[in-house]
Short mmCIF file of C-alpha atoms in Angstrom, two decimals:
data_model
loop_
_atom_site.label_atom_id
_atom_site.label_comp_id
_atom_site.label_asym_id
_atom_site.label_seq_id
_atom_site.Cartn_x
_atom_site.Cartn_y
_atom_site.Cartn_z
CA UNK L 175 -15.30 1.51 42.16
CA UNK L 176 -17.55 -1.24 40.88
CA UNK L 177 -16.32 -3.73 38.31
CA UNK L 178 -18.63 -5.30 35.80
CA UNK L 179 -19.10 -8.99 36.43
CA UNK L 180 -17.79 -11.13 33.61
CA UNK L 181 -20.10 -13.85 32.39
CA UNK L 182 -18.84 -17.10 30.86
CA UNK L 183 -19.88 -15.83 27.42
CA UNK L 184 -17.93 -12.57 27.81
CA UNK L 185 -14.90 -14.47 29.11
CA UNK L 186 -15.04 -16.76 26.11
CA UNK L 187 -15.31 -13.82 23.68
CA UNK L 188 -12.47 -11.94 25.36
CA UNK L 189 -10.31 -15.04 25.28
CA UNK L 190 -11.16 -15.55 21.62
CA UNK L 191 -10.12 -11.97 20.84
CA UNK L 192 -6.80 -12.48 22.64
CA UNK L 193 -6.13 -15.73 20.77
CA UNK L 194 -6.94 -14.14 17.40
CA UNK L 195 -4.71 -11.18 18.22
CA UNK L 196 -1.80 -13.46 19.08
CA UNK L 197 -2.28 -15.46 15.89
CA UNK L 198 -2.34 -12.32 13.73
CA UNK L 199 0.63 -10.62 15.39
CA UNK L 200 2.87 -13.68 15.74
CA UNK L 201 4.17 -13.61 12.11
CA UNK L 202 5.13 -9.93 12.49
CA UNK L 203 6.86 -10.56 15.80
CA UNK L 204 8.66 -13.58 14.34
CA UNK L 205 9.95 -11.55 11.37
CA UNK L 206 11.27 -8.84 13.69
CA UNK L 207 12.98 -11.50 15.82
CA UNK L 208 14.56 -13.07 12.74
CA UNK L 209 15.91 -9.70 11.62
CA UNK L 210 17.79 -9.41 14.94
CA UNK L 211 19.29 -12.93 14.91
CA UNK L 212 22.41 -14.46 13.44
CA UNK L 213 22.09 -16.99 10.65
CA UNK L 214 22.94 -19.90 12.94
CA UNK L 215 20.33 -18.84 15.49
CA UNK L 216 17.63 -18.67 12.82
CA UNK L 217 18.27 -22.25 11.71
CA UNK L 218 18.37 -23.63 15.27
CA UNK L 219 15.72 -26.19 16.27
CA UNK L 220 13.86 -25.73 18.52
CA UNK L 221 13.64 -21.98 17.88
CA UNK L 222 15.31 -19.62 20.33
CA UNK L 223 13.14 -16.90 21.84
CA UNK L 224 15.94 -15.58 24.07
CA UNK L 225 19.00 -14.36 22.16
CA UNK L 226 21.43 -11.48 21.85
CA UNK L 227 20.09 -9.00 19.25
CA UNK L 228 22.33 -7.86 16.42
CA UNK L 229 21.93 -5.15 13.78
CA UNK L 230 24.37 -6.73 11.35
CA UNK L 231 21.51 -7.78 9.07
CA UNK L 232 20.41 -4.16 8.62
CA UNK L 233 24.01 -3.09 8.01
CA UNK L 234 24.39 -5.70 5.30
CA UNK L 235 21.05 -4.65 3.84
CA UNK L 236 22.01 -1.01 3.28
CA UNK L 237 25.77 -1.24 2.78
CA UNK L 238 26.22 -0.86 -0.99
CA UNK L 239 29.96 -1.57 -0.73
CA UNK L 240 29.61 -4.73 1.35
CA UNK L 241 31.45 -7.63 -0.24
CA UNK L 242 32.45 -10.41 2.08
CA UNK L 243 33.07 -8.79 5.47
CA UNK L 244 30.10 -10.46 7.12
CA UNK L 245 29.19 -13.85 8.45
CA UNK L 246 27.21 -14.41 5.25
CA UNK L 247 30.21 -14.43 2.98
CA UNK L 248 30.03 -12.46 -0.25
CA UNK L 249 26.79 -10.50 -0.37
CA UNK L 250 25.95 -7.09 -1.83
CA UNK L 251 22.35 -5.98 -1.47
CA UNK L 252 22.19 -2.15 -1.67
CA UNK L 253 18.59 -2.14 -0.46
CA UNK L 254 18.35 1.66 -0.43
CA UNK L 255 17.99 1.75 -4.23
CA UNK L 256 14.85 -0.44 -4.42
CA UNK L 257 13.37 1.46 -1.47
CA UNK L 258 13.82 4.70 -3.41
CA UNK L 259 12.37 3.01 -6.51
CA UNK L 260 9.28 1.93 -4.59
CA UNK L 261 8.79 5.42 -3.12
CA UNK L 262 9.01 7.09 -6.55
CA UNK L 263 6.78 4.54 -8.28
CA UNK L 264 4.15 4.41 -5.53
CA UNK L 265 3.94 8.18 -5.08
CA UNK L 266 3.82 8.66 -8.85
CA UNK L 267 1.05 6.08 -9.16
CA UNK L 268 -0.96 7.81 -6.41
CA UNK L 269 -0.53 11.24 -8.03
CA UNK L 270 -1.58 10.07 -11.49
CA UNK L 271 -4.53 8.14 -10.05
CA UNK L 272 -5.75 11.19 -8.16
CA UNK L 273 -5.46 13.46 -11.20
CA UNK L 274 -7.31 11.03 -13.46
CA UNK L 275 -9.51 9.17 -10.98
CA UNK L 276 -11.17 11.96 -8.99
CA UNK L 277 -12.68 13.67 -12.09
CA UNK L 278 -13.81 10.27 -13.35
CA UNK L 279 -15.40 9.50 -9.99
CA UNK L 280 -17.12 12.89 -10.00
CA UNK L 281 -18.62 12.24 -13.45
CA UNK L 282 -19.86 8.81 -12.40
CA UNK L 283 -21.39 10.27 -9.23
CA UNK L 284 -22.98 13.43 -10.59
CA UNK L 285 -23.57 13.10 -14.33
CA UNK L 286 -26.29 11.08 -16.04
CA UNK L 287 -24.41 9.28 -18.79
CA UNK L 288 -25.57 6.23 -20.76
CA UNK L 289 -24.75 2.86 -19.17
CA UNK L 290 -23.02 4.54 -16.24
CA UNK L 291 -23.15 1.51 -13.96
CA UNK L 292 -21.79 -0.77 -16.68
CA UNK L 293 -18.85 1.59 -17.18
CA UNK L 294 -18.21 1.71 -13.45
CA UNK L 295 -18.18 -2.08 -13.09
CA UNK L 296 -16.00 -2.40 -16.20
CA UNK L 297 -13.43 -0.12 -14.55
CA UNK L 298 -13.64 -2.07 -11.30
CA UNK L 299 -13.04 -5.29 -13.23
CA UNK L 300 -9.45 -4.24 -13.93
CA UNK L 301 -8.77 -4.27 -10.19
CA UNK L 302 -9.68 -7.97 -9.92
CA UNK L 303 -8.13 -9.09 -13.19
CA UNK L 304 -5.05 -11.36 -12.80
CA UNK L 305 -1.85 -9.33 -13.03
CA UNK L 306 -0.31 -11.77 -15.52
CA UNK L 307 -3.24 -11.12 -17.86
CA UNK L 308 -1.97 -7.55 -18.23
CA UNK L 309 1.75 -7.81 -17.66
CA UNK L 310 2.65 -10.51 -20.22
CA UNK L 311 1.27 -8.63 -23.28
CA UNK L 312 2.77 -5.39 -21.98
CA UNK L 313 6.25 -6.91 -21.69
CA UNK L 314 6.90 -6.89 -25.43
CA UNK L 315 5.11 -3.57 -25.87
CA UNK L 316 7.24 -1.89 -23.20
CA UNK L 317 10.43 -3.18 -24.75
CA UNK L 318 9.35 -1.91 -28.17
CA UNK L 319 8.42 1.62 -27.09
CA UNK L 320 11.24 1.98 -24.54
CA UNK L 321 9.17 1.93 -21.36
CA UNK L 322 10.69 -1.26 -19.94
CA UNK L 323 12.55 -0.64 -16.67
CA UNK L 324 11.56 3.04 -16.47
CA UNK L 325 9.73 5.00 -13.80
CA UNK L 326 7.22 6.26 -16.35
CA UNK L 327 6.39 2.75 -17.51
CA UNK L 328 6.02 1.42 -13.96
CA UNK L 329 3.81 4.33 -12.88
CA UNK L 330 1.66 3.82 -15.95
CA UNK L 331 1.17 0.07 -15.50
CA UNK L 332 0.48 0.49 -11.77
CA UNK L 333 -2.70 2.35 -12.75
CA UNK L 334 -4.22 -1.09 -13.33
CA UNK L 335 -4.01 -1.54 -9.56
CA UNK L 336 -4.56 1.99 -8.25
CA UNK L 337 -6.85 3.82 -10.69
CA UNK L 338 -9.98 1.60 -10.36
CA UNK L 339 -9.80 1.90 -6.57
CA UNK L 340 -9.52 5.69 -6.53
CA UNK L 341 -12.38 6.03 -9.04
CA UNK L 342 -14.73 3.91 -6.99
CA UNK L 343 -13.73 5.41 -3.65
CA UNK L 344 -13.97 9.00 -4.87
CA UNK L 345 -17.34 8.22 -6.47
CA UNK L 346 -18.62 6.88 -3.15
CA UNK L 347 -17.31 9.91 -1.27
CA UNK L 348 -18.83 12.38 -3.74
CA UNK L 349 -22.23 10.64 -3.57
CA UNK L 350 -22.21 11.26 0.21
CA UNK L 351 -21.86 15.01 -0.31
CA UNK L 352 -25.31 16.64 -0.47
CA UNK L 353 -25.93 17.83 -3.99
CA UNK L 354 -27.77 20.84 -2.59
CA UNK L 355 -24.41 22.38 -1.64
CA UNK L 356 -23.26 22.41 -5.25
CA UNK L 357 -26.63 23.65 -6.49
CA UNK L 358 -26.59 26.53 -3.99
CA UNK L 359 -23.12 27.56 -5.16
CA UNK L 360 -24.24 27.37 -8.79
CA UNK L 361 -27.23 29.59 -8.02
CA UNK L 362 -24.82 32.13 -6.54
CA UNK L 363 -23.04 32.28 -9.90
CA UNK L 364 -20.14 29.87 -9.32
CA UNK L 365 -18.88 28.10 -12.43
CA UNK L 366 -18.73 24.27 -12.43
CA UNK L 367 -14.95 24.21 -12.12
CA UNK L 368 -15.05 26.62 -9.19
CA UNK L 369 -17.74 24.55 -7.49
CA UNK L 370 -15.59 21.45 -7.73
CA UNK L 371 -12.35 23.18 -6.74
CA UNK L 372 -13.59 25.31 -3.84
CA UNK L 373 -16.47 23.19 -2.48
CA UNK L 374 -16.24 19.53 -3.47
CA UNK L 375 -12.49 18.99 -3.11
CA UNK L 376 -12.24 20.53 0.43
CA UNK L 377 -15.05 18.23 1.54
CA UNK L 378 -13.31 15.31 -0.13
CA UNK L 379 -9.97 15.94 1.60
CA UNK L 380 -10.37 13.44 4.50
CA UNK L 381 -11.66 10.74 2.16
CA UNK L 382 -8.98 11.35 -0.47
CA UNK L 383 -6.22 11.14 2.12
CA UNK L 384 -7.51 7.75 3.24
CA UNK L 385 -7.95 6.58 -0.36
CA UNK L 386 -4.46 7.80 -1.28
CA UNK L 387 -3.01 5.86 1.64
CA UNK L 388 -4.85 2.72 0.56
CA UNK L 389 -3.71 2.82 -3.06
CA UNK L 390 -0.17 3.71 -1.96
CA UNK L 391 -0.11 0.48 0.06
CA UNK L 392 -1.46 -1.45 -2.94
CA UNK L 393 1.31 -0.05 -5.13
CA UNK L 394 3.99 -0.47 -2.45
CA UNK L 395 3.28 -4.18 -1.96
CA UNK L 396 2.69 -5.07 -5.61
CA UNK L 397 4.99 -7.83 -6.82
CA UNK L 398 4.02 -9.24 -10.22
CA UNK L 399 4.20 -5.99 -12.21
CA UNK L 400 7.62 -5.03 -10.91
CA UNK L 401 8.98 -8.55 -11.32
CA UNK L 402 8.38 -8.69 -15.08
CA UNK L 403 8.52 -5.03 -16.17
CA UNK L 404 11.56 -3.78 -14.25
CA UNK L 405 15.20 -4.58 -13.64
CA UNK L 406 17.32 -1.74 -12.25
CA UNK L 407 14.11 0.10 -11.25
CA UNK L 408 12.82 -2.92 -9.33
CA UNK L 409 10.73 -2.18 -6.20
CA UNK L 410 11.46 -3.58 -2.75
CA UNK L 411 9.19 -6.60 -3.17
CA UNK L 412 11.28 -7.78 -6.13
CA UNK L 413 14.62 -6.86 -4.58
CA UNK L 414 13.99 -9.26 -1.70
CA UNK L 415 14.08 -12.14 -4.19
CA UNK L 416 17.82 -11.63 -4.61
CA UNK L 417 18.28 -13.03 -1.13
CA UNK L 418 16.71 -16.37 -2.12
CA UNK L 419 19.67 -18.03 -3.81
CA UNK L 420 19.90 -21.82 -4.25
CA UNK L 421 21.98 -23.31 -1.46
CA UNK L 422 22.46 -19.99 0.36
CA UNK L 423 19.86 -18.77 2.85
CA UNK L 424 19.98 -15.10 3.81
CA UNK L 425 16.86 -15.38 5.93
CA UNK L 426 17.90 -12.87 8.62
CA UNK L 427 18.81 -10.27 5.98
CA UNK L 428 15.53 -10.90 4.18
CA UNK L 429 13.67 -10.50 7.47
CA UNK L 430 15.45 -7.17 7.95
CA UNK L 431 14.27 -6.16 4.49
CA UNK L 432 10.71 -7.12 5.36
CA UNK L 433 10.91 -5.00 8.51
CA UNK L 434 12.04 -2.02 6.43
CA UNK L 435 9.19 -2.51 3.95
CA UNK L 436 6.73 -2.53 6.87
CA UNK L 437 8.10 0.64 8.43
CA UNK L 438 7.08 2.94 5.57
CA UNK L 439 3.36 1.95 5.57
CA UNK L 440 3.23 2.06 9.37
CA UNK L 441 4.68 5.59 9.43
CA UNK L 442 2.20 6.73 6.78
CA UNK L 443 -0.73 5.26 8.71
CA UNK L 444 0.39 7.01 11.89
CA UNK L 445 0.81 10.35 10.11
CA UNK L 446 -2.58 10.09 8.38
CA UNK L 447 -4.45 8.88 11.46
CA UNK L 448 -5.87 12.30 12.34
CA UNK L 449 -7.23 12.70 8.82
CA UNK L 450 -8.76 9.24 8.80
CA UNK L 451 -10.66 10.01 12.02
CA UNK L 452 -12.66 12.78 10.36
CA UNK L 453 -15.47 11.44 8.25
CA UNK L 454 -16.59 12.85 4.94
CA UNK L 455 -20.14 13.33 6.23
CA UNK L 456 -18.88 15.51 9.06
CA UNK L 457 -17.12 17.74 6.54
CA UNK L 458 -20.23 18.02 4.37
CA UNK L 459 -22.50 18.88 7.30
CA UNK L 460 -19.98 21.39 8.55
#
């Protein structure tokens, strides 16, 4: 078996890749290590890389009845509630975005409407607008109409983050589908709705799964909207703030919470991996 000879340039590039990988993964590894340490071990200088792992931080995180039986003193987190809130809000935001965004993306891709590009860039502009630009005026409106601290209100306001992305992604996917396929179906007598439902959407499936995963992650990690427009329905990103109290550092418990918030996206990415591997062009050609 012959091995390829490594040149100085290839050695340098390989070393650079290794260094970049270590830099990118170190914060994640450090958070996982913190979640398995005691409070005293976290605050030790220099840091300890060899220690006895403990799962007390995760027990404190999910024990709704916990009130003083830990090394942290009196603490009651009940992290399961904000996790459930985030799941409901994020899934609801994805569902509403798909229902409203895919038809909008289809119109922008297939229909000749006046100032189509201007409309598309106007929609995209909401994605890059500062969150406070939207959330501060909505605060008083939500309180007036009764949408403050409700799932419906949170799902609605999250469309500022998710809907522009799904419109632009679905438009791009639809433009990659040969228009001849739709025209052939129309010549066979298929109505426009049937063409979209039975031809376009099956070809869009791999792309929509990837887009849904992306906007779910955007909704899952959003912080500003949930901070101002929710209280009891606060998502996980806001719930972690409760562990930052003046004079009391619950860093290991917060690290455990961060690990939990990372688990859900990682599981979704693993489950959707086989769908992400199939390209939209492959489906159209097939």
